[in-house]
Coordinates of C-alpha atoms in Angstrom, one line a residue:
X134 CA 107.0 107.0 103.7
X135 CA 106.6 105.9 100.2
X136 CA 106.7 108.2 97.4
X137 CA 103.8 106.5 96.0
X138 CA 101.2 105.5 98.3
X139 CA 99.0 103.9 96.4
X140 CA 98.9 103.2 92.9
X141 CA 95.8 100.9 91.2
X142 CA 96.1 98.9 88.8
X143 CA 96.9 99.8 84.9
X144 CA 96.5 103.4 86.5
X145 CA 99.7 105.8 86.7
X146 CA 101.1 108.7 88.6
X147 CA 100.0 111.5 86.6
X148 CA 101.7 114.7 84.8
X149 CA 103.7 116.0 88.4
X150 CA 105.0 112.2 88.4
X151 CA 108.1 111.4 91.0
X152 CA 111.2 113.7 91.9
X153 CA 114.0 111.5 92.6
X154 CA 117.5 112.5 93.5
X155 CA 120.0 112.4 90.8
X156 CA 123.6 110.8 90.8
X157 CA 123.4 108.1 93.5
X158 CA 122.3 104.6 93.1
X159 CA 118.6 104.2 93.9
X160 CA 116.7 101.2 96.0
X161 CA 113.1 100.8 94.8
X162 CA 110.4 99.3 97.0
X163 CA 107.2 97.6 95.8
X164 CA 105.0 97.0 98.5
X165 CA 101.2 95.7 98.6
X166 CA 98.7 95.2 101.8
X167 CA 101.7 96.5 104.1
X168 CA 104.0 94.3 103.3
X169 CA 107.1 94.6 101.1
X170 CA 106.5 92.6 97.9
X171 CA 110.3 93.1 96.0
X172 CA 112.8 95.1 96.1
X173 CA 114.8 96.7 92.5
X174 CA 118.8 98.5 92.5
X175 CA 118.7 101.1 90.2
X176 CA 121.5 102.8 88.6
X177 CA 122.2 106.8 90.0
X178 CA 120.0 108.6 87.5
X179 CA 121.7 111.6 85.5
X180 CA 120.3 115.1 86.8
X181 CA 117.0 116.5 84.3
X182 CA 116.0 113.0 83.2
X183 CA 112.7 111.9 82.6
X184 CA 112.0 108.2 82.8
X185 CA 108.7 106.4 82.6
X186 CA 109.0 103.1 85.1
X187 CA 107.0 100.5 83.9
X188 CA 106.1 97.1 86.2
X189 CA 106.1 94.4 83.6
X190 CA 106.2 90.2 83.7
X191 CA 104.5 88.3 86.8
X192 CA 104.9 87.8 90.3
X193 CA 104.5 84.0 90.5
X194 CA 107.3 83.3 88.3
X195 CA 111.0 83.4 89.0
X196 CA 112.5 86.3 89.1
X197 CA 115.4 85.2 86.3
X198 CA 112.4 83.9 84.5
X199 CA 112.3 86.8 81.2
X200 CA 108.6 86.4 82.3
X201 CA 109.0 87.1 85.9
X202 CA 108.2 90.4 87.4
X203 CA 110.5 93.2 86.5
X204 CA 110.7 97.1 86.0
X205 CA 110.8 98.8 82.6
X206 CA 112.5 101.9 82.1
X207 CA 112.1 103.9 79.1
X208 CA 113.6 107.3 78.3
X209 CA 113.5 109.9 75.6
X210 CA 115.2 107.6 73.1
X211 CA 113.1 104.4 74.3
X212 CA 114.2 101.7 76.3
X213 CA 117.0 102.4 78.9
X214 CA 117.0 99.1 80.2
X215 CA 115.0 96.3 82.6
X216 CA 115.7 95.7 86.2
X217 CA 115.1 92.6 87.4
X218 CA 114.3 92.0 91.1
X219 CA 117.3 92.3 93.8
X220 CA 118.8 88.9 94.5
X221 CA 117.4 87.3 97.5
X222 CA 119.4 85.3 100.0
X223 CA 118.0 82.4 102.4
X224 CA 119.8 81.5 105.6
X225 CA 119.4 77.9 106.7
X226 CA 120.2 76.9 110.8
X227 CA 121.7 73.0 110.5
X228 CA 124.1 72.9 113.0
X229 CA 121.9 70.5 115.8
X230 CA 124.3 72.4 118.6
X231 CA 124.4 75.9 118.0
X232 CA 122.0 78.1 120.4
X233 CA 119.4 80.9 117.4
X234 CA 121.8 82.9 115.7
X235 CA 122.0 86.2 113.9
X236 CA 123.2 87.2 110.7
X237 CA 125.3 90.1 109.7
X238 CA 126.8 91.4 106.6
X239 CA 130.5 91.4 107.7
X240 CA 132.1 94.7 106.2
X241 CA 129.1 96.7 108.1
X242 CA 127.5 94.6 110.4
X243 CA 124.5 95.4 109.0
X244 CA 121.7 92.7 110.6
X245 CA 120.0 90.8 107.5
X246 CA 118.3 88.1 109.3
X247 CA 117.9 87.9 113.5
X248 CA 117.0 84.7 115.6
X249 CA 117.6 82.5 113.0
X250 CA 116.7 79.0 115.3
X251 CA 117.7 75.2 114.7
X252 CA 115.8 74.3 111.2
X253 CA 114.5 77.6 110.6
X254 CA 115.0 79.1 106.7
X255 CA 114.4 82.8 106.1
X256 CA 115.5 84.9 102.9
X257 CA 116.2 88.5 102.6
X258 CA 116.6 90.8 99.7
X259 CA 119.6 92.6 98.8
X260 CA 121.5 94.8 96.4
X261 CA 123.3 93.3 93.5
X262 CA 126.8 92.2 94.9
X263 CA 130.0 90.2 96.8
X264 CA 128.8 89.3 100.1
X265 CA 131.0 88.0 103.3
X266 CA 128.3 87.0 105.9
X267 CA 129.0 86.4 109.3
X268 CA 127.0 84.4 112.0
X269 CA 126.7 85.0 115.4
X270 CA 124.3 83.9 118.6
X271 CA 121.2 85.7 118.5
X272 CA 121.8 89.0 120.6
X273 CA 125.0 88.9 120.5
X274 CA 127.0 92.4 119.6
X275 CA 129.2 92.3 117.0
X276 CA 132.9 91.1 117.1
X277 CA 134.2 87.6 116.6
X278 CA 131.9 85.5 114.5
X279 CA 131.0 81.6 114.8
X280 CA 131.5 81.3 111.0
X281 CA 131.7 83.4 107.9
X282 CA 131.0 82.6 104.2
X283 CA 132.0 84.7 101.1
X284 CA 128.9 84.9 98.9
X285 CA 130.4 86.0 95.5
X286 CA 128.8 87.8 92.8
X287 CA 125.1 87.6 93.9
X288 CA 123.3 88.8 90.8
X289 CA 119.7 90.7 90.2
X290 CA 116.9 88.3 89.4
X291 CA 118.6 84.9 91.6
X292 CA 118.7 83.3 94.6
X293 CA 121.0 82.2 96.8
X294 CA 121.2 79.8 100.1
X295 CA 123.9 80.4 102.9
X296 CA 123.5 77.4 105.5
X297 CA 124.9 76.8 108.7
X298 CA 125.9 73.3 109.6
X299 CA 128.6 71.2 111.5
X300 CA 129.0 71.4 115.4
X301 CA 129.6 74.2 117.8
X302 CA 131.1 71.7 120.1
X303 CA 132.1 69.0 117.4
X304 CA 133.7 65.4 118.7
X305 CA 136.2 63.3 118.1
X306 CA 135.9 63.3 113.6
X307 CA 132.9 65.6 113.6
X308 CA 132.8 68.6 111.4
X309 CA 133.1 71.8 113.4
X310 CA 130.7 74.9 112.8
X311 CA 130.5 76.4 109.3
X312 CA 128.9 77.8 106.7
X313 CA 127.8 76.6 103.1
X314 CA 126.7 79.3 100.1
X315 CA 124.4 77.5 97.1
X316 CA 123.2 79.5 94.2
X317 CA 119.7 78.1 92.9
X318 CA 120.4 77.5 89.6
X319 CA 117.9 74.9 88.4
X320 CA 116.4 75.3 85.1
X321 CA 112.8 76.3 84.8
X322 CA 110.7 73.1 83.5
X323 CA 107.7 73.6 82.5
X324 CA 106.2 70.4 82.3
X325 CA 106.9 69.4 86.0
X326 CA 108.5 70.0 89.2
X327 CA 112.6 70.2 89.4
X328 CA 114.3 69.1 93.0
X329 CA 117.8 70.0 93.8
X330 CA 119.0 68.3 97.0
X331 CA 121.5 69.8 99.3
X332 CA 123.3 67.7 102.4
X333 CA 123.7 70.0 105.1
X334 CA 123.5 66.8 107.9
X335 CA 126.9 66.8 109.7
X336 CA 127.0 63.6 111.1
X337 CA 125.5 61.7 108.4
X338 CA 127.6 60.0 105.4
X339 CA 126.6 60.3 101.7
X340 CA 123.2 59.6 101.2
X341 CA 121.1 58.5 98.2
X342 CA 118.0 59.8 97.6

């Protein structure tokens, strides 16, 4: 249940404001019309604080935009510091061979993204991190993966693509089944659109574009 159900506009929570336990590390939901908007880390807070959390910047920029949307947090001697939104990861099916698969953060097997199929790209949010995701077929328990891929230092406010390409059953010179990891670093331009181009085809040479 969230702690605040509903909260308008330029309105706040009021004097009784939010208990919160103290001395562990603390994931913040924003959510609007049932649906989770963005997701925040926050540091473990010391016992007897009192912070004011303030939502600041906008939601249609990028998240590692200084503009984009991000949480304040001010305390007794003024700013503590900003959070910006938890780094989201999108998984990308390419491999033409390979039946829907699952995804699963290796050290727990934590399911991030399930029935993944054949083109299909879905993100996720997670905490800031290092990441080793494994794939497996869709339904399948966890054990043995098809492929895994380190996804290093995923930081608050970026994104990040993890794409599986090559061939399950790969042929005589063709790539066998892995996994690639792209950070979307493109710079923001304001006067037009920016296009970064990723070759995830395994069984076509180098392209131009």
């Amino acid at each position: 249940n969230p702690e605040v159900p509903s909260l308008a506009r330029f309105a706040d929570t009021g004097a009784a404001g939010i208990v919160l336990p103290a001395g562990q590390p603390l994931r913040i939901g924003i959510a609007a019309g049932g649906a989770t908007v963005t997701s925040f880390s926050a540091p473990a807070l010391p016992g007897g604080a009192e912070l004011f959390v303030i939502a600041i910047g906008r939601l249609g920029d990028l998240p590692r935009q200084p503009t984009g949307f991000s949480l304040a947090a001010i305390g007794d001697a003024g700013l503590v510091g900003i959070l910006a939104q938890d780094p989201t990861v999108y998984a990308l099916h390419a491999s033409p061979d390979a039946p829907d698969v699952d995804v699963r953060v290796a050290a727990s097997d934590a399911l991030l993204i399930g029935d993944l199929g054949y083109g299909e790209l879905r993100g996720v949010q997670v905490p800031p991190g290092s990441y080793e995701l494994d794939f497996y077929a869709a339904g399948s328990a966890p054990g043995t993966p098809a492929a895994s891929a380190q996804v290093p230092g995923l930081a608050a406010g970026e994104r990040y693509l993890a794409g599986a390409t090559g061939f399950l059953a790969p042929g005589s010179g063709e790539p066998g089944f892995q996994l690639i990891a792209v950070a979307a670093e493109l710079a923001v331009d304001a006067d037009g659109a920016r296009l970064g181009a990723i070759h995830p085809s395994p069984d076509a040479p180098a392209v131009a574009i």
